[in-house]
Every structure is written in structure tokens, then in C-alpha cells.
mmCIF file of N, CA and C in Angstrom:
data_model
loop_
_atom_site.group_PDB
_atom_site.id
_atom_site.type_symbol
_atom_site.label_atom_id
_atom_site.label_comp_id
_atom_site.label_asym_id
_atom_site.label_seq_id
_atom_site.Cartn_x
_atom_site.Cartn_y
_atom_site.Cartn_z
ATOM 1 N N MET Z 530 -28.612 -42.821 1.578
ATOM 2 C CA MET Z 530 -27.964 -41.582 2.099
ATOM 3 C C MET Z 530 -26.670 -41.428 1.484
ATOM 4 N N THR Z 531 -25.676 -42.494 1.390
ATOM 5 C CA THR Z 531 -24.433 -42.417 0.851
ATOM 6 C C THR Z 531 -24.367 -42.129 -0.557
ATOM 7 N N ALA Z 532 -25.388 -42.558 -1.288
ATOM 8 C CA ALA Z 532 -25.452 -42.352 -2.777
ATOM 9 C C ALA Z 532 -25.355 -40.974 -3.167
ATOM 10 N N ASN Z 533 -25.840 -39.949 -2.384
ATOM 11 C CA ASN Z 533 -25.807 -38.559 -2.651
ATOM 12 C C ASN Z 533 -24.455 -37.913 -2.353
ATOM 13 N N LYS Z 534 -23.715 -38.562 -1.668
ATOM 14 C CA LYS Z 534 -22.433 -37.920 -1.343
ATOM 15 C C LYS Z 534 -21.339 -38.109 -2.347
ATOM 16 N N ARG Z 535 -20.425 -37.059 -2.722
ATOM 17 C CA ARG Z 535 -19.593 -37.227 -3.687
ATOM 18 C C ARG Z 535 -18.330 -37.844 -3.058
ATOM 19 N N SER Z 536 -17.628 -38.715 -3.914
ATOM 20 C CA SER Z 536 -16.419 -39.350 -3.355
ATOM 21 C C SER Z 536 -15.238 -38.331 -3.423
ATOM 22 N N THR Z 537 -14.234 -38.226 -2.397
ATOM 23 C CA THR Z 537 -13.157 -37.480 -2.459
ATOM 24 C C THR Z 537 -12.020 -38.157 -2.784
ATOM 25 N N ALA Z 538 -12.162 -39.543 -3.101
ATOM 26 C CA ALA Z 538 -10.939 -40.417 -3.362
ATOM 27 C C ALA Z 538 -10.480 -40.090 -4.802
ATOM 28 N N PRO Z 539 -9.166 -40.002 -4.943
ATOM 29 C CA PRO Z 539 -8.710 -39.644 -6.302
ATOM 30 C C PRO Z 539 -9.150 -40.656 -7.333
ATOM 31 N N VAL Z 540 -9.307 -40.394 -8.490
ATOM 32 C CA VAL Z 540 -9.761 -41.231 -9.571
ATOM 33 C C VAL Z 540 -8.601 -42.239 -9.952
ATOM 34 N N SER Z 541 -7.387 -41.712 -9.960
ATOM 35 C CA SER Z 541 -6.354 -42.652 -10.113
ATOM 36 C C SER Z 541 -5.153 -42.104 -9.326
ATOM 37 N N ASP Z 542 -4.085 -42.896 -9.404
ATOM 38 C CA ASP Z 542 -2.817 -42.387 -8.501
ATOM 39 C C ASP Z 542 -2.188 -41.132 -9.162
ATOM 40 N N ASP Z 543 -2.310 -41.161 -10.420
ATOM 41 C CA ASP Z 543 -1.540 -40.076 -11.256
ATOM 42 C C ASP Z 543 -2.200 -38.623 -10.925
ATOM 43 N N GLU Z 544 -3.409 -38.698 -10.424
ATOM 44 C CA GLU Z 544 -4.101 -37.229 -10.203
ATOM 45 C C GLU Z 544 -3.425 -36.552 -9.199
ATOM 46 N N ALA Z 545 -2.876 -37.090 -8.013
ATOM 47 C CA ALA Z 545 -2.072 -36.389 -7.110
ATOM 48 C C ALA Z 545 -0.596 -36.290 -7.304
ATOM 49 N N PRO Z 546 0.012 -35.170 -7.277
ATOM 50 C CA PRO Z 546 1.480 -35.106 -7.565
ATOM 51 C C PRO Z 546 2.272 -35.797 -6.551
ATOM 52 N N ASP Z 547 3.482 -36.226 -6.851
ATOM 53 C CA ASP Z 547 4.399 -36.929 -5.980
ATOM 54 C C ASP Z 547 5.107 -35.864 -5.082
ATOM 55 N N LEU Z 548 4.592 -35.506 -3.923
ATOM 56 C CA LEU Z 548 5.213 -34.377 -3.036
ATOM 57 C C LEU Z 548 6.610 -34.807 -2.558
ATOM 58 N N SER Z 549 7.120 -35.914 -2.719
ATOM 59 C CA SER Z 549 8.453 -36.343 -2.326
ATOM 60 C C SER Z 549 9.491 -36.098 -3.367
ATOM 61 N N ALA Z 550 8.980 -35.573 -4.570
ATOM 62 C CA ALA Z 550 10.013 -35.351 -5.706
ATOM 63 C C ALA Z 550 10.771 -34.053 -5.269
ATOM 64 N N PRO Z 551 11.980 -34.057 -5.888
ATOM 65 C CA PRO Z 551 12.972 -33.013 -5.468
ATOM 66 C C PRO Z 551 12.615 -31.612 -5.751
ATOM 67 N N GLU Z 552 11.587 -31.400 -6.890
ATOM 68 C CA GLU Z 552 11.121 -30.062 -7.098
ATOM 69 C C GLU Z 552 10.207 -29.661 -5.948
ATOM 70 N N TRP Z 553 9.373 -30.571 -5.468
ATOM 71 C CA TRP Z 553 8.445 -30.293 -4.443
ATOM 72 C C TRP Z 553 9.083 -30.054 -2.992
ATOM 73 N N ALA Z 554 10.127 -30.823 -2.916
ATOM 74 C CA ALA Z 554 10.910 -30.685 -1.626
ATOM 75 C C ALA Z 554 11.589 -29.342 -1.562
ATOM 76 N N ALA Z 555 11.995 -28.916 -2.617
ATOM 77 C CA ALA Z 555 12.720 -27.519 -2.831
ATOM 78 C C ALA Z 555 11.751 -26.387 -2.504
ATOM 79 N N LYS Z 556 10.582 -26.589 -2.972
ATOM 80 C CA LYS Z 556 9.459 -25.723 -2.808
ATOM 81 C C LYS Z 556 9.067 -25.624 -1.271
ATOM 82 N N PHE Z 557 8.927 -26.729 -0.758
ATOM 83 C CA PHE Z 557 8.446 -26.791 0.698
ATOM 84 C C PHE Z 557 9.580 -26.255 1.626
ATOM 85 N N LYS Z 558 10.829 -26.378 1.266
ATOM 86 C CA LYS Z 558 11.914 -25.764 2.020
ATOM 87 C C LYS Z 558 11.999 -24.334 1.946
ATOM 88 N N ALA Z 559 11.727 -23.749 0.788
ATOM 89 C CA ALA Z 559 11.785 -22.460 0.554
ATOM 90 C C ALA Z 559 10.637 -21.741 1.115
ATOM 91 N N ALA Z 560 9.611 -22.338 1.251
ATOM 92 C CA ALA Z 560 8.345 -21.584 1.839
ATOM 93 C C ALA Z 560 8.275 -21.253 3.186
ATOM 94 N N LYS Z 561 7.763 -19.918 3.392
ATOM 95 C CA LYS Z 561 7.920 -19.362 4.805
ATOM 96 C C LYS Z 561 6.740 -19.906 5.582
ATOM 97 N N VAL Z 562 6.999 -20.385 6.798
ATOM 98 C CA VAL Z 562 6.020 -20.858 7.596
ATOM 99 C C VAL Z 562 5.358 -19.763 8.338
ATOM 100 N N ARG Z 563 4.071 -19.566 8.124
ATOM 101 C CA ARG Z 563 3.279 -18.646 8.901
ATOM 102 C C ARG Z 563 2.236 -19.255 9.673
ATOM 103 N N ARG Z 564 2.297 -19.100 11.025
ATOM 104 C CA ARG Z 564 1.300 -19.611 11.840
ATOM 105 C C ARG Z 564 0.547 -18.689 12.847
ATOM 106 N N GLY Z 565 -0.712 -18.625 12.832
ATOM 107 C CA GLY Z 565 -1.406 -17.833 13.866
ATOM 108 C C GLY Z 565 -1.334 -16.164 13.486
ATOM 109 N N ARG Z 566 -1.687 -15.628 14.480
ATOM 110 C CA ARG Z 566 -1.863 -14.059 14.314
ATOM 111 C C ARG Z 566 -0.429 -13.480 14.489
ATOM 112 N N ARG Z 567 -0.235 -12.371 13.860
ATOM 113 C CA ARG Z 567 1.138 -11.654 14.143
ATOM 114 C C ARG Z 567 1.096 -11.101 15.436
ATOM 115 N N PRO Z 568 2.340 -11.164 16.185
ATOM 116 C CA PRO Z 568 2.417 -10.521 17.413
ATOM 117 C C PRO Z 568 2.018 -9.011 17.474
ATOM 118 N N SER Z 569 1.255 -8.717 18.441
ATOM 119 C CA SER Z 569 0.766 -7.273 18.492
ATOM 120 C C SER Z 569 2.007 -6.471 19.064
ATOM 121 N N ALA Z 570 2.010 -5.142 18.678
ATOM 122 C CA ALA Z 570 2.989 -4.199 19.219
ATOM 123 C C ALA Z 570 2.675 -3.996 20.706
ATOM 124 N N ALA Z 571 1.409 -3.818 20.966
ATOM 125 C CA ALA Z 571 0.892 -3.717 22.312
ATOM 126 C C ALA Z 571 -0.024 -4.791 22.806
ATOM 127 N N PRO Z 572 0.375 -5.945 23.196
ATOM 128 C CA PRO Z 572 -0.550 -7.052 23.512
ATOM 129 C C PRO Z 572 -1.318 -6.614 24.719
ATOM 130 N N LYS Z 573 -2.619 -7.390 24.608
ATOM 131 C CA LYS Z 573 -3.482 -7.180 25.686
ATOM 132 C C LYS Z 573 -3.170 -8.026 26.949
ATOM 133 N N VAL Z 574 -3.705 -7.757 28.091
ATOM 134 C CA VAL Z 574 -3.382 -8.474 29.229
ATOM 135 C C VAL Z 574 -4.700 -9.306 29.625
ATOM 136 N N SER Z 575 -4.629 -10.562 29.640
ATOM 137 C CA SER Z 575 -5.668 -11.247 30.172
ATOM 138 C C SER Z 575 -5.957 -11.111 31.647
ATOM 139 N N THR Z 576 -7.155 -10.779 32.090
ATOM 140 C CA THR Z 576 -7.468 -10.511 33.466
ATOM 141 C C THR Z 576 -8.950 -10.961 33.690
ATOM 142 N N THR Z 577 -9.358 -10.998 35.040
ATOM 143 C CA THR Z 577 -10.736 -11.288 35.303
ATOM 144 C C THR Z 577 -11.269 -10.205 36.205
ATOM 145 N N ILE Z 578 -12.344 -9.577 35.901
ATOM 146 C CA ILE Z 578 -12.890 -8.491 36.689
ATOM 147 C C ILE Z 578 -14.450 -8.884 36.985
ATOM 148 N N ARG Z 579 -14.870 -8.340 38.099
ATOM 149 C CA ARG Z 579 -16.299 -8.557 38.314
ATOM 150 C C ARG Z 579 -17.051 -7.328 37.951
ATOM 151 N N LEU Z 580 -18.097 -7.476 37.313
ATOM 152 C CA LEU Z 580 -18.879 -6.257 36.761
ATOM 153 C C LEU Z 580 -20.373 -6.673 37.163
ATOM 154 N N ASP Z 581 -21.216 -5.504 37.422
ATOM 155 C CA ASP Z 581 -22.583 -5.566 37.743
ATOM 156 C C ASP Z 581 -23.299 -6.330 36.528
ATOM 157 N N PRO Z 582 -24.226 -7.199 36.776
ATOM 158 C CA PRO Z 582 -24.942 -7.791 35.578
ATOM 159 C C PRO Z 582 -25.498 -6.906 34.642
ATOM 160 N N ASP Z 583 -26.090 -5.727 35.155
ATOM 161 C CA ASP Z 583 -26.694 -4.770 34.134
ATOM 162 C C ASP Z 583 -25.710 -4.072 33.282
ATOM 163 N N VAL Z 584 -24.451 -3.862 33.711
ATOM 164 C CA VAL Z 584 -23.358 -3.331 32.854
ATOM 165 C C VAL Z 584 -22.923 -4.300 31.686
ATOM 166 N N VAL Z 585 -22.809 -5.608 32.175
ATOM 167 C CA VAL Z 585 -22.413 -6.603 31.141
ATOM 168 C C VAL Z 585 -23.496 -6.756 30.108
ATOM 169 N N ALA Z 586 -24.806 -6.787 30.657
ATOM 170 C CA ALA Z 586 -25.943 -7.034 29.736
ATOM 171 C C ALA Z 586 -26.039 -5.835 28.755
ATOM 172 N N ALA Z 587 -25.888 -4.648 29.215
ATOM 173 C CA ALA Z 587 -26.001 -3.574 28.301
ATOM 174 C C ALA Z 587 -24.982 -3.573 27.304
ATOM 175 N N PHE Z 588 -23.736 -4.008 27.610
ATOM 176 C CA PHE Z 588 -22.584 -3.997 26.498
ATOM 177 C C PHE Z 588 -22.987 -5.311 25.535
ATOM 178 N N ARG Z 589 -23.361 -6.329 26.106
ATOM 179 C CA ARG Z 589 -23.657 -7.382 25.389
ATOM 180 C C ARG Z 589 -24.849 -7.346 24.402
ATOM 181 N N ASP Z 590 -25.750 -6.530 24.790
ATOM 182 C CA ASP Z 590 -27.014 -6.265 23.874
ATOM 183 C C ASP Z 590 -26.570 -5.607 22.697
ATOM 184 N N ASP Z 591 -25.582 -4.878 22.642
ATOM 185 C CA ASP Z 591 -25.143 -4.292 21.386
ATOM 186 C C ASP Z 591 -24.411 -5.220 20.456
ATOM 187 N N GLY Z 592 -24.312 -6.362 20.662
ATOM 188 C CA GLY Z 592 -23.725 -7.360 19.822
ATOM 189 C C GLY Z 592 -22.342 -7.708 20.110
ATOM 190 N N PRO Z 593 -21.770 -8.468 19.087
ATOM 191 C CA PRO Z 593 -20.317 -8.838 19.124
ATOM 192 C C PRO Z 593 -19.354 -7.704 19.353
ATOM 193 N N GLY Z 594 -18.367 -7.881 19.982
ATOM 194 C CA GLY Z 594 -17.413 -6.910 20.295
ATOM 195 C C GLY Z 594 -17.494 -6.209 21.551
ATOM 196 N N TRP Z 595 -18.474 -6.733 22.442
ATOM 197 C CA TRP Z 595 -18.827 -6.030 23.732
ATOM 198 C C TRP Z 595 -17.593 -5.936 24.604
ATOM 199 N N GLN Z 596 -16.789 -6.883 24.653
ATOM 200 C CA GLN Z 596 -15.511 -6.716 25.492
ATOM 201 C C GLN Z 596 -14.506 -5.568 24.918
ATOM 202 N N SER Z 597 -14.499 -5.477 23.670
ATOM 203 C CA SER Z 597 -13.751 -4.278 23.117
ATOM 204 C C SER Z 597 -14.314 -3.077 23.327
ATOM 205 N N ARG Z 598 -15.732 -2.930 23.601
ATOM 206 C CA ARG Z 598 -16.421 -1.738 23.918
ATOM 207 C C ARG Z 598 -16.127 -1.461 25.338
ATOM 208 N N ILE Z 599 -16.148 -2.325 26.199
ATOM 209 C CA ILE Z 599 -15.880 -2.121 27.522
ATOM 210 C C ILE Z 599 -14.415 -1.625 27.761
ATOM 211 N N ASN Z 600 -13.543 -2.094 26.923
ATOM 212 C CA ASN Z 600 -12.034 -1.692 26.863
ATOM 213 C C ASN Z 600 -12.105 -0.283 26.449
ATOM 214 N N ALA Z 601 -12.849 0.130 25.431
ATOM 215 C CA ALA Z 601 -12.918 1.470 24.900
ATOM 216 C C ALA Z 601 -13.461 2.491 25.991
ATOM 217 N N ALA Z 602 -14.389 1.953 26.641
ATOM 218 C CA ALA Z 602 -14.932 2.951 27.693
ATOM 219 C C ALA Z 602 -13.940 3.054 28.868
ATOM 220 N N LEU Z 603 -13.370 2.093 29.208
ATOM 221 C CA LEU Z 603 -12.303 2.146 30.153
ATOM 222 C C LEU Z 603 -11.168 3.046 29.764
ATOM 223 N N GLN Z 604 -10.800 3.057 28.496
ATOM 224 C CA GLN Z 604 -9.766 3.961 28.021
ATOM 225 C C GLN Z 604 -10.181 5.363 27.908
ATOM 226 N N GLU Z 605 -11.534 5.610 27.647
ATOM 227 C CA GLU Z 605 -12.084 6.919 27.600
ATOM 228 C C GLU Z 605 -12.078 7.458 29.134
ATOM 229 N N TRP Z 606 -12.405 6.687 30.084
ATOM 230 C CA TRP Z 606 -12.389 7.053 31.458
ATOM 231 C C TRP Z 606 -10.939 7.430 31.915
ATOM 232 N N LEU Z 607 -9.881 6.637 31.438
ATOM 233 C CA LEU Z 607 -8.523 6.797 31.768
ATOM 234 C C LEU Z 607 -8.024 8.244 31.228
ATOM 235 N N LYS Z 608 -8.403 8.480 30.035
ATOM 236 C CA LYS Z 608 -8.005 9.727 29.472
ATOM 237 C C LYS Z 608 -8.619 10.985 30.125
ATOM 238 N N ARG Z 609 -9.877 10.797 30.628
ATOM 239 C CA ARG Z 609 -10.496 11.952 31.370
ATOM 240 C C ARG Z 609 -9.762 12.106 32.763
ATOM 241 N N LYS Z 610 -9.451 10.932 33.262
ATOM 242 C CA LYS Z 610 -8.692 10.943 34.672
ATOM 243 C C LYS Z 610 -7.410 11.501 34.384
ATOM 244 N N LYS Z 611 -6.741 11.503 33.427
ATOM 245 C CA LYS Z 611 -5.293 11.801 33.251
ATOM 246 C C LYS Z 611 -5.174 13.292 32.810
ATOM 247 N N ARG Z 612 -6.366 13.935 32.704
ATOM 248 C CA ARG Z 612 -6.185 15.392 32.089
ATOM 249 C C ARG Z 612 -5.281 16.248 33.078
ATOM 250 N N PRO Z 613 -4.818 17.282 32.548
ATOM 251 C CA PRO Z 613 -3.893 18.158 33.345
ATOM 252 C C PRO Z 613 -4.618 18.682 34.703
ATOM 253 N N ALA Z 614 -3.707 18.859 35.631
ATOM 254 C CA ALA Z 614 -4.204 19.335 36.952
ATOM 255 C C ALA Z 614 -5.007 20.592 36.889
ATOM 256 N N SER Z 615 -4.598 21.477 36.036
ATOM 257 C CA SER Z 615 -5.297 22.860 35.974
ATOM 258 C C SER Z 615 -6.651 22.506 35.509
ATOM 259 N N ALA Z 616 -6.800 21.732 34.494
ATOM 260 C CA ALA Z 616 -8.418 21.492 34.003
ATOM 261 C C ALA Z 616 -9.170 20.699 35.018
ATOM 262 N N ALA Z 617 -8.460 19.732 35.745
ATOM 263 C CA ALA Z 617 -9.193 18.973 36.792
ATOM 264 C C ALA Z 617 -9.647 20.014 37.934
ATOM 265 N N ALA Z 618 -8.792 20.976 38.239
ATOM 266 C CA ALA Z 618 -9.193 21.921 39.344
ATOM 267 C C ALA Z 618 -10.298 22.754 38.919
ATOM 268 N N LYS Z 619 -10.370 23.197 37.544
ATOM 269 C CA LYS Z 619 -11.382 23.932 37.093
ATOM 270 C C LYS Z 619 -12.802 23.119 37.082
ATOM 271 N N GLY Z 620 -12.646 21.927 36.714
ATOM 272 C CA GLY Z 620 -13.805 21.120 36.689
ATOM 273 C C GLY Z 620 -14.327 20.912 38.138
ATOM 274 N N LYS Z 621 -13.552 20.805 39.058
ATOM 275 C CA LYS Z 621 -13.907 20.596 40.497
ATOM 276 C C LYS Z 621 -14.647 21.814 40.949
ATOM 277 N N SER Z 622 -14.030 23.150 40.677
ATOM 278 C CA SER Z 622 -14.595 24.334 41.154
ATOM 279 C C SER Z 622 -16.039 24.616 40.571
ATOM 280 N N ARG Z 623 -16.273 24.115 39.251
ATOM 281 C CA ARG Z 623 -17.523 24.129 38.624
ATOM 282 C C ARG Z 623 -18.547 23.369 39.385
ATOM 283 N N SER Z 624 -18.053 22.046 39.734
ATOM 284 C CA SER Z 624 -19.086 21.249 40.259
ATOM 285 C C SER Z 624 -19.541 21.751 41.786
ATOM 286 N N ARG Z 625 -18.644 22.331 42.449
ATOM 287 C CA ARG Z 625 -18.956 22.822 43.692
ATOM 288 C C ARG Z 625 -19.970 23.995 43.772
ATOM 289 N N ALA Z 626 -19.762 24.800 42.648
ATOM 290 C CA ALA Z 626 -20.667 26.018 42.536
ATOM 291 C C ALA Z 626 -22.106 25.657 42.146
ATOM 292 N N ALA Z 627 -22.162 24.505 41.488
ATOM 293 C CA ALA Z 627 -23.542 23.934 40.977
ATOM 294 C C ALA Z 627 -24.268 23.377 42.115
#
């Protein structure tokens, strides 16, 4: 089994550069450290909600990104809820007539 694996050990000591040399130390010092994802302008809030199993199943059935789709559905609901009072009143009068 081990005969098929390639060795990652350097062939000689000269193969790897001396990273403690002054030119490398200067490069490391000048390099900008970037870790992780950039901070979002509008970070999400972590929360726990309870949803009916059929709702979760329907969103999960569509594949990866199901939580984002739930968020989009809630955003759409929020937009409809925030529509102007005159439009909301018109919508209520229509539903009563029906």
C-alpha cells in the first residue's frame, strides 16, 4: 500500500527556501493578513424559529440555499405588509366584496 504513495519529503535541504532570510522576513512583514469573509454591510441575525415540518421539507426539497429562500419569502411578505395604507385599504375592500 505505501509503495503507491508519493513522498512529500524534500529531495534535499536546498529545495525549500530559507524563510528566515531578511528578504523573506520583509515580504512577510509587508503582506496584508486576510482572514475569513469580509464583514457584511448588513449582517444577518442568528435566531431560532419553529416551522411546520411540511414548510421546511418543501424548502429543503428545492436543494441547497433553502434557508436563504425562507429569508426571501419572509422579505417578500414584509414588503407586502408594509405597502401604503391606501393600497391596503383598497385590498381589504376588495376581499370583503368577494
